């Protein structure tokens, strides 16, 4: 079946603008994760959604970052007032097994460049 | 704070060689460890997942071992091929905080030349 999809694949924006990144998880997967991969920091966790539970937002780097997941499926990561240090590849993953045992399946990522 | 390190950072070998990629983690209280492959522009592909109660997992030419007490995992690639060229990442899932987040290593960039 279809894997995790993300859009756009590339996004170039000017400093100070807001951006929205979209993730479509694998159908039926209840867990969804956002990660960020940047040159200086490697791959780091941002936020985790599991079903109807409150999301784990512990990885969000600042209050300019927010995410929502509508209807338990599609998720949107929003970055307000973008800064150059926000430039990175943003990866989304989903898992069918909640809890601590499931393989996470990753999307191709969105490359964000803030000028 | 959990830290995951991978050695070597980069590796270039001729086709046919057997390879060992190393991953170490500082806190042994993990729930599982995963090895991923990352190709440019294609996100991450899960290769092997080892639960903390397991010692190894095998898939085709890949074999991953886990020594939780010493905080180490190795990924063994047999008879390497040019198609194995990619960045390999290990990631641990911690059991302390009851969350599913993965802590990733720094990666090993592998190039296999014909």
Short mmCIF file of C-alpha atoms in Angstrom, two decimals:
data_model
loop_
_atom_site.label_atom_id
_atom_site.label_comp_id
_atom_site.label_asym_id
_atom_site.label_seq_id
_atom_site.Cartn_x
_atom_site.Cartn_y
_atom_site.Cartn_z
CA UNK A 1 0.00 0.00 0.00
CA UNK A 2 0.92 3.67 -0.08
CA UNK A 3 3.57 4.86 2.29
CA UNK A 4 3.81 8.06 4.29
CA UNK A 5 3.56 11.09 2.04
CA UNK A 6 4.63 14.67 2.72
CA UNK A 7 4.08 17.92 0.93
CA UNK A 8 5.59 20.03 -0.32
CA UNK A 9 8.84 18.22 -1.06
CA UNK A 10 10.70 21.52 -1.08
CA UNK A 11 9.80 24.88 0.38
CA UNK A 12 11.76 28.09 0.11
CA UNK A 13 10.54 31.00 2.19
CA UNK A 14 11.69 34.37 3.41
CA UNK A 15 12.63 35.00 7.01
CA UNK A 16 9.59 36.03 9.04
CA UNK A 17 7.01 34.21 6.92
CA UNK A 18 4.82 31.39 8.21
CA UNK A 19 4.96 27.93 6.62
CA UNK A 20 2.78 24.83 6.80
CA UNK A 21 4.09 21.35 6.17
CA UNK A 22 1.73 18.44 5.59
CA UNK A 23 1.97 14.75 6.41
CA UNK A 24 -0.34 11.94 5.28
CA UNK A 25 0.40 8.84 7.36
CA UNK A 26 -0.13 5.28 6.26
CA UNK A 27 -3.84 4.47 6.38
CA UNK A 28 -4.81 2.94 9.71
CA UNK A 29 -1.68 4.03 11.54
CA UNK A 30 -2.65 5.59 14.84
CA UNK A 31 0.73 7.00 15.82
CA UNK A 32 2.33 9.94 13.99
CA UNK A 33 5.68 11.62 14.60
CA UNK A 34 7.50 14.69 13.34
CA UNK A 35 11.30 14.85 13.28
CA UNK A 36 13.75 17.45 12.02
CA UNK A 37 17.07 16.76 10.35
CA UNK A 38 19.53 19.62 10.15
CA UNK A 39 23.25 19.73 9.46
CA UNK A 40 24.27 20.87 12.88
CA UNK A 41 21.86 18.80 14.98
CA UNK A 42 21.34 15.52 13.20
CA UNK A 43 17.88 13.98 13.38
CA UNK A 44 15.78 15.12 16.35
CA UNK A 45 12.29 14.42 17.61
CA UNK A 46 9.72 17.22 17.50
CA UNK A 47 6.23 15.96 18.36
CA UNK A 48 4.23 12.74 18.69
CA UNK A 49 0.51 12.06 18.24
CA UNK A 50 -1.17 8.88 19.42
CA UNK A 51 -4.87 8.45 18.73
CA UNK A 52 -6.96 10.92 20.71
CA UNK A 53 -4.36 11.38 23.46
CA UNK A 54 -2.73 14.71 24.11
CA UNK A 55 0.35 15.01 21.89
CA UNK A 56 3.87 14.82 23.27
CA UNK A 57 5.26 18.24 22.31
CA UNK A 58 8.48 17.93 24.28
CA UNK A 59 10.71 18.21 21.22
CA UNK A 60 9.33 21.43 19.77
CA UNK A 61 12.21 23.94 19.82
CA UNK A 62 10.14 27.07 20.42
CA UNK A 63 6.58 28.36 20.62
CA UNK A 64 6.83 29.32 16.96
CA UNK A 65 6.34 25.63 16.20
CA UNK A 66 2.97 23.94 16.45
CA UNK A 67 1.30 20.90 14.98
CA UNK A 68 -2.15 19.46 14.73
CA UNK A 69 -3.63 16.21 13.58
CA UNK A 70 -7.14 16.35 12.22
CA UNK A 71 -9.45 13.35 12.37
CA UNK A 72 -6.67 11.11 13.55
CA UNK A 73 -5.06 11.13 10.11
CA UNK A 74 -3.43 14.06 8.30
CA UNK A 75 -1.07 16.25 10.30
CA UNK A 76 0.14 19.79 9.69
CA UNK A 77 3.33 21.24 11.19
CA UNK A 78 3.24 25.04 11.29
CA UNK A 79 6.27 27.26 11.78
CA UNK A 80 5.49 30.91 12.44
CA UNK A 81 7.87 33.79 11.78
CA UNK A 82 10.48 31.48 10.28
CA UNK A 83 14.14 31.99 11.08
CA UNK A 84 17.20 30.88 9.12
CA UNK A 85 17.99 28.26 11.77
CA UNK A 86 14.66 26.59 10.93
CA UNK A 87 16.17 25.47 7.62
CA UNK A 88 16.19 21.67 7.70
CA UNK A 89 14.49 18.58 6.36
CA UNK A 90 11.28 17.87 8.24
CA UNK A 91 10.40 14.19 8.38
CA UNK A 92 7.11 12.62 9.30
CA UNK A 93 6.67 8.99 10.40
CA UNK A 94 3.76 6.78 11.35
CA UNK A 95 3.36 3.51 13.20
CA UNK A 96 0.57 0.98 13.46
CA UNK A 97 1.58 -0.24 16.89
CA UNK A 98 1.15 2.29 19.68
CA UNK A 99 3.48 2.08 22.58
CA UNK A 100 7.04 0.98 22.57
CA UNK A 101 7.20 -1.84 20.06
CA UNK A 102 6.34 -0.61 16.61
CA UNK A 103 8.46 0.13 13.58
CA UNK A 104 8.17 3.74 12.45
CA UNK A 105 7.73 4.27 8.72
CA UNK A 106 9.12 7.54 7.39
CA UNK A 107 8.01 9.84 4.61
CA UNK A 108 10.43 11.43 2.10
CA UNK A 109 10.56 14.68 4.03
CA UNK A 110 10.08 18.36 3.27
CA UNK A 111 13.22 20.38 2.70
CA UNK A 112 12.68 23.85 4.14
CA UNK A 113 15.01 26.67 3.23
CA UNK A 114 14.62 30.02 4.98
CA UNK A 115 16.38 32.85 3.20
CA UNK B 1 20.29 12.42 28.62
CA UNK B 2 20.57 9.63 26.06
CA UNK B 3 23.28 10.09 23.47
CA UNK B 4 23.74 7.84 20.46
CA UNK B 5 27.02 7.73 18.57
CA UNK B 6 27.96 5.94 15.38
CA UNK B 7 31.40 4.94 14.18
CA UNK B 8 32.75 5.37 11.59
CA UNK B 9 31.19 8.58 10.31
CA UNK B 10 32.03 7.59 6.75
CA UNK B 11 33.20 4.44 5.03
CA UNK B 12 34.25 3.72 1.45
CA UNK B 13 34.86 0.11 0.42
CA UNK B 14 35.11 -2.01 -2.73
CA UNK B 15 32.22 -4.23 -3.69
CA UNK B 16 32.15 -7.64 -2.01
CA UNK B 17 33.57 -6.67 1.36
CA UNK B 18 31.89 -7.58 4.63
CA UNK B 19 31.20 -4.51 6.75
CA UNK B 20 30.57 -3.68 10.40
CA UNK B 21 28.89 -0.45 11.42
CA UNK B 22 28.92 0.47 15.09
CA UNK B 23 26.38 2.21 17.28
CA UNK B 24 26.76 3.05 20.96
CA UNK B 25 24.32 4.58 23.42
CA UNK B 26 24.90 6.02 26.87
CA UNK B 27 21.77 4.88 28.73
CA UNK B 28 21.05 1.14 28.62
CA UNK B 29 17.38 1.60 29.61
CA UNK B 30 16.13 1.27 26.07
CA UNK B 31 13.05 -0.50 24.78
CA UNK B 32 14.30 -1.25 21.31
CA UNK B 33 16.89 -0.26 18.76
CA UNK B 34 16.32 0.24 15.05
CA UNK B 35 18.67 0.48 12.12
CA UNK B 36 17.58 2.70 9.22
CA UNK B 37 18.91 3.41 5.79
CA UNK B 38 18.62 6.90 4.32
CA UNK B 39 18.93 7.57 0.62
CA UNK B 40 19.11 11.17 -0.62
CA UNK B 41 15.63 12.67 -1.02
CA UNK B 42 13.87 9.47 0.04
CA UNK B 43 13.50 9.66 3.79
CA UNK B 44 14.36 6.72 6.03
CA UNK B 45 13.79 3.01 5.44
CA UNK B 46 13.66 0.70 8.44
CA UNK B 47 16.07 -2.21 8.09
CA UNK B 48 15.97 -4.07 11.39
CA UNK B 49 14.33 -3.61 14.78
CA UNK B 50 15.73 -5.36 17.85
CA UNK B 51 13.67 -5.47 21.03
CA UNK B 52 15.63 -5.02 24.25
CA UNK B 53 15.06 -8.67 25.13
CA UNK B 54 16.62 -9.83 21.87
CA UNK B 55 20.27 -10.20 20.99
CA UNK B 56 20.12 -10.05 17.21
CA UNK B 57 17.97 -9.81 14.11
CA UNK B 58 18.73 -10.90 10.56
CA UNK B 59 17.33 -9.89 7.20
CA UNK B 60 19.02 -11.14 4.06
CA UNK B 61 22.61 -9.92 4.03
CA UNK B 62 22.03 -7.78 7.12
CA UNK B 63 22.55 -8.84 10.70
CA UNK B 64 22.15 -6.55 13.68
CA UNK B 65 23.23 -7.40 17.20
CA UNK B 66 22.41 -5.72 20.48
CA UNK B 67 24.35 -5.75 23.75
CA UNK B 68 22.18 -3.61 25.98
CA UNK B 69 24.38 -3.88 29.06
CA UNK B 70 27.38 -2.43 27.26
CA UNK B 71 25.32 0.04 25.25
CA UNK B 72 26.34 -1.25 21.84
CA UNK B 73 24.84 -2.44 18.61
CA UNK B 74 26.49 -3.50 15.37
CA UNK B 75 25.10 -3.78 11.87
CA UNK B 76 26.88 -6.39 9.78
CA UNK B 77 26.52 -6.17 6.00
CA UNK B 78 27.70 -9.25 4.12
CA UNK B 79 29.05 -9.15 0.59
CA UNK B 80 28.48 -5.43 0.11
CA UNK B 81 27.09 -4.12 -3.18
CA UNK B 82 27.08 -0.65 -4.79
CA UNK B 83 23.33 -0.52 -4.09
CA UNK B 84 24.13 -0.58 -0.37
CA UNK B 85 25.58 2.92 -0.68
CA UNK B 86 23.56 5.16 1.65
CA UNK B 87 23.65 6.68 5.12
CA UNK B 88 22.91 4.21 7.91
CA UNK B 89 21.31 5.47 11.12
CA UNK B 90 20.70 3.69 14.38
CA UNK B 91 18.03 4.89 16.78
CA UNK B 92 17.00 3.87 20.27
CA UNK B 93 13.59 4.07 21.85
CA UNK B 94 13.75 4.79 25.55
CA UNK B 95 11.59 3.04 28.09
CA UNK B 96 11.78 5.57 30.89
CA UNK B 97 9.49 8.29 29.72
CA UNK B 98 6.74 6.19 28.19
CA UNK B 99 6.96 7.91 24.87
CA UNK B 100 7.63 6.60 21.42
CA UNK B 101 10.29 9.04 20.31
CA UNK B 102 13.45 7.75 18.73
CA UNK B 103 16.87 9.09 19.65
CA UNK B 104 19.01 8.96 16.54
CA UNK B 105 22.70 8.46 16.10
CA UNK B 106 24.95 10.62 13.99
CA UNK B 107 24.95 8.22 11.03
CA UNK B 108 27.52 6.36 8.95
CA UNK B 109 27.79 7.37 5.31
CA UNK B 110 28.66 4.27 3.29
CA UNK B 111 29.95 4.18 -0.25
CA UNK B 112 30.48 0.85 -1.99
CA UNK B 113 32.31 1.16 -5.29
CA UNK B 114 32.39 -1.42 -8.09
#
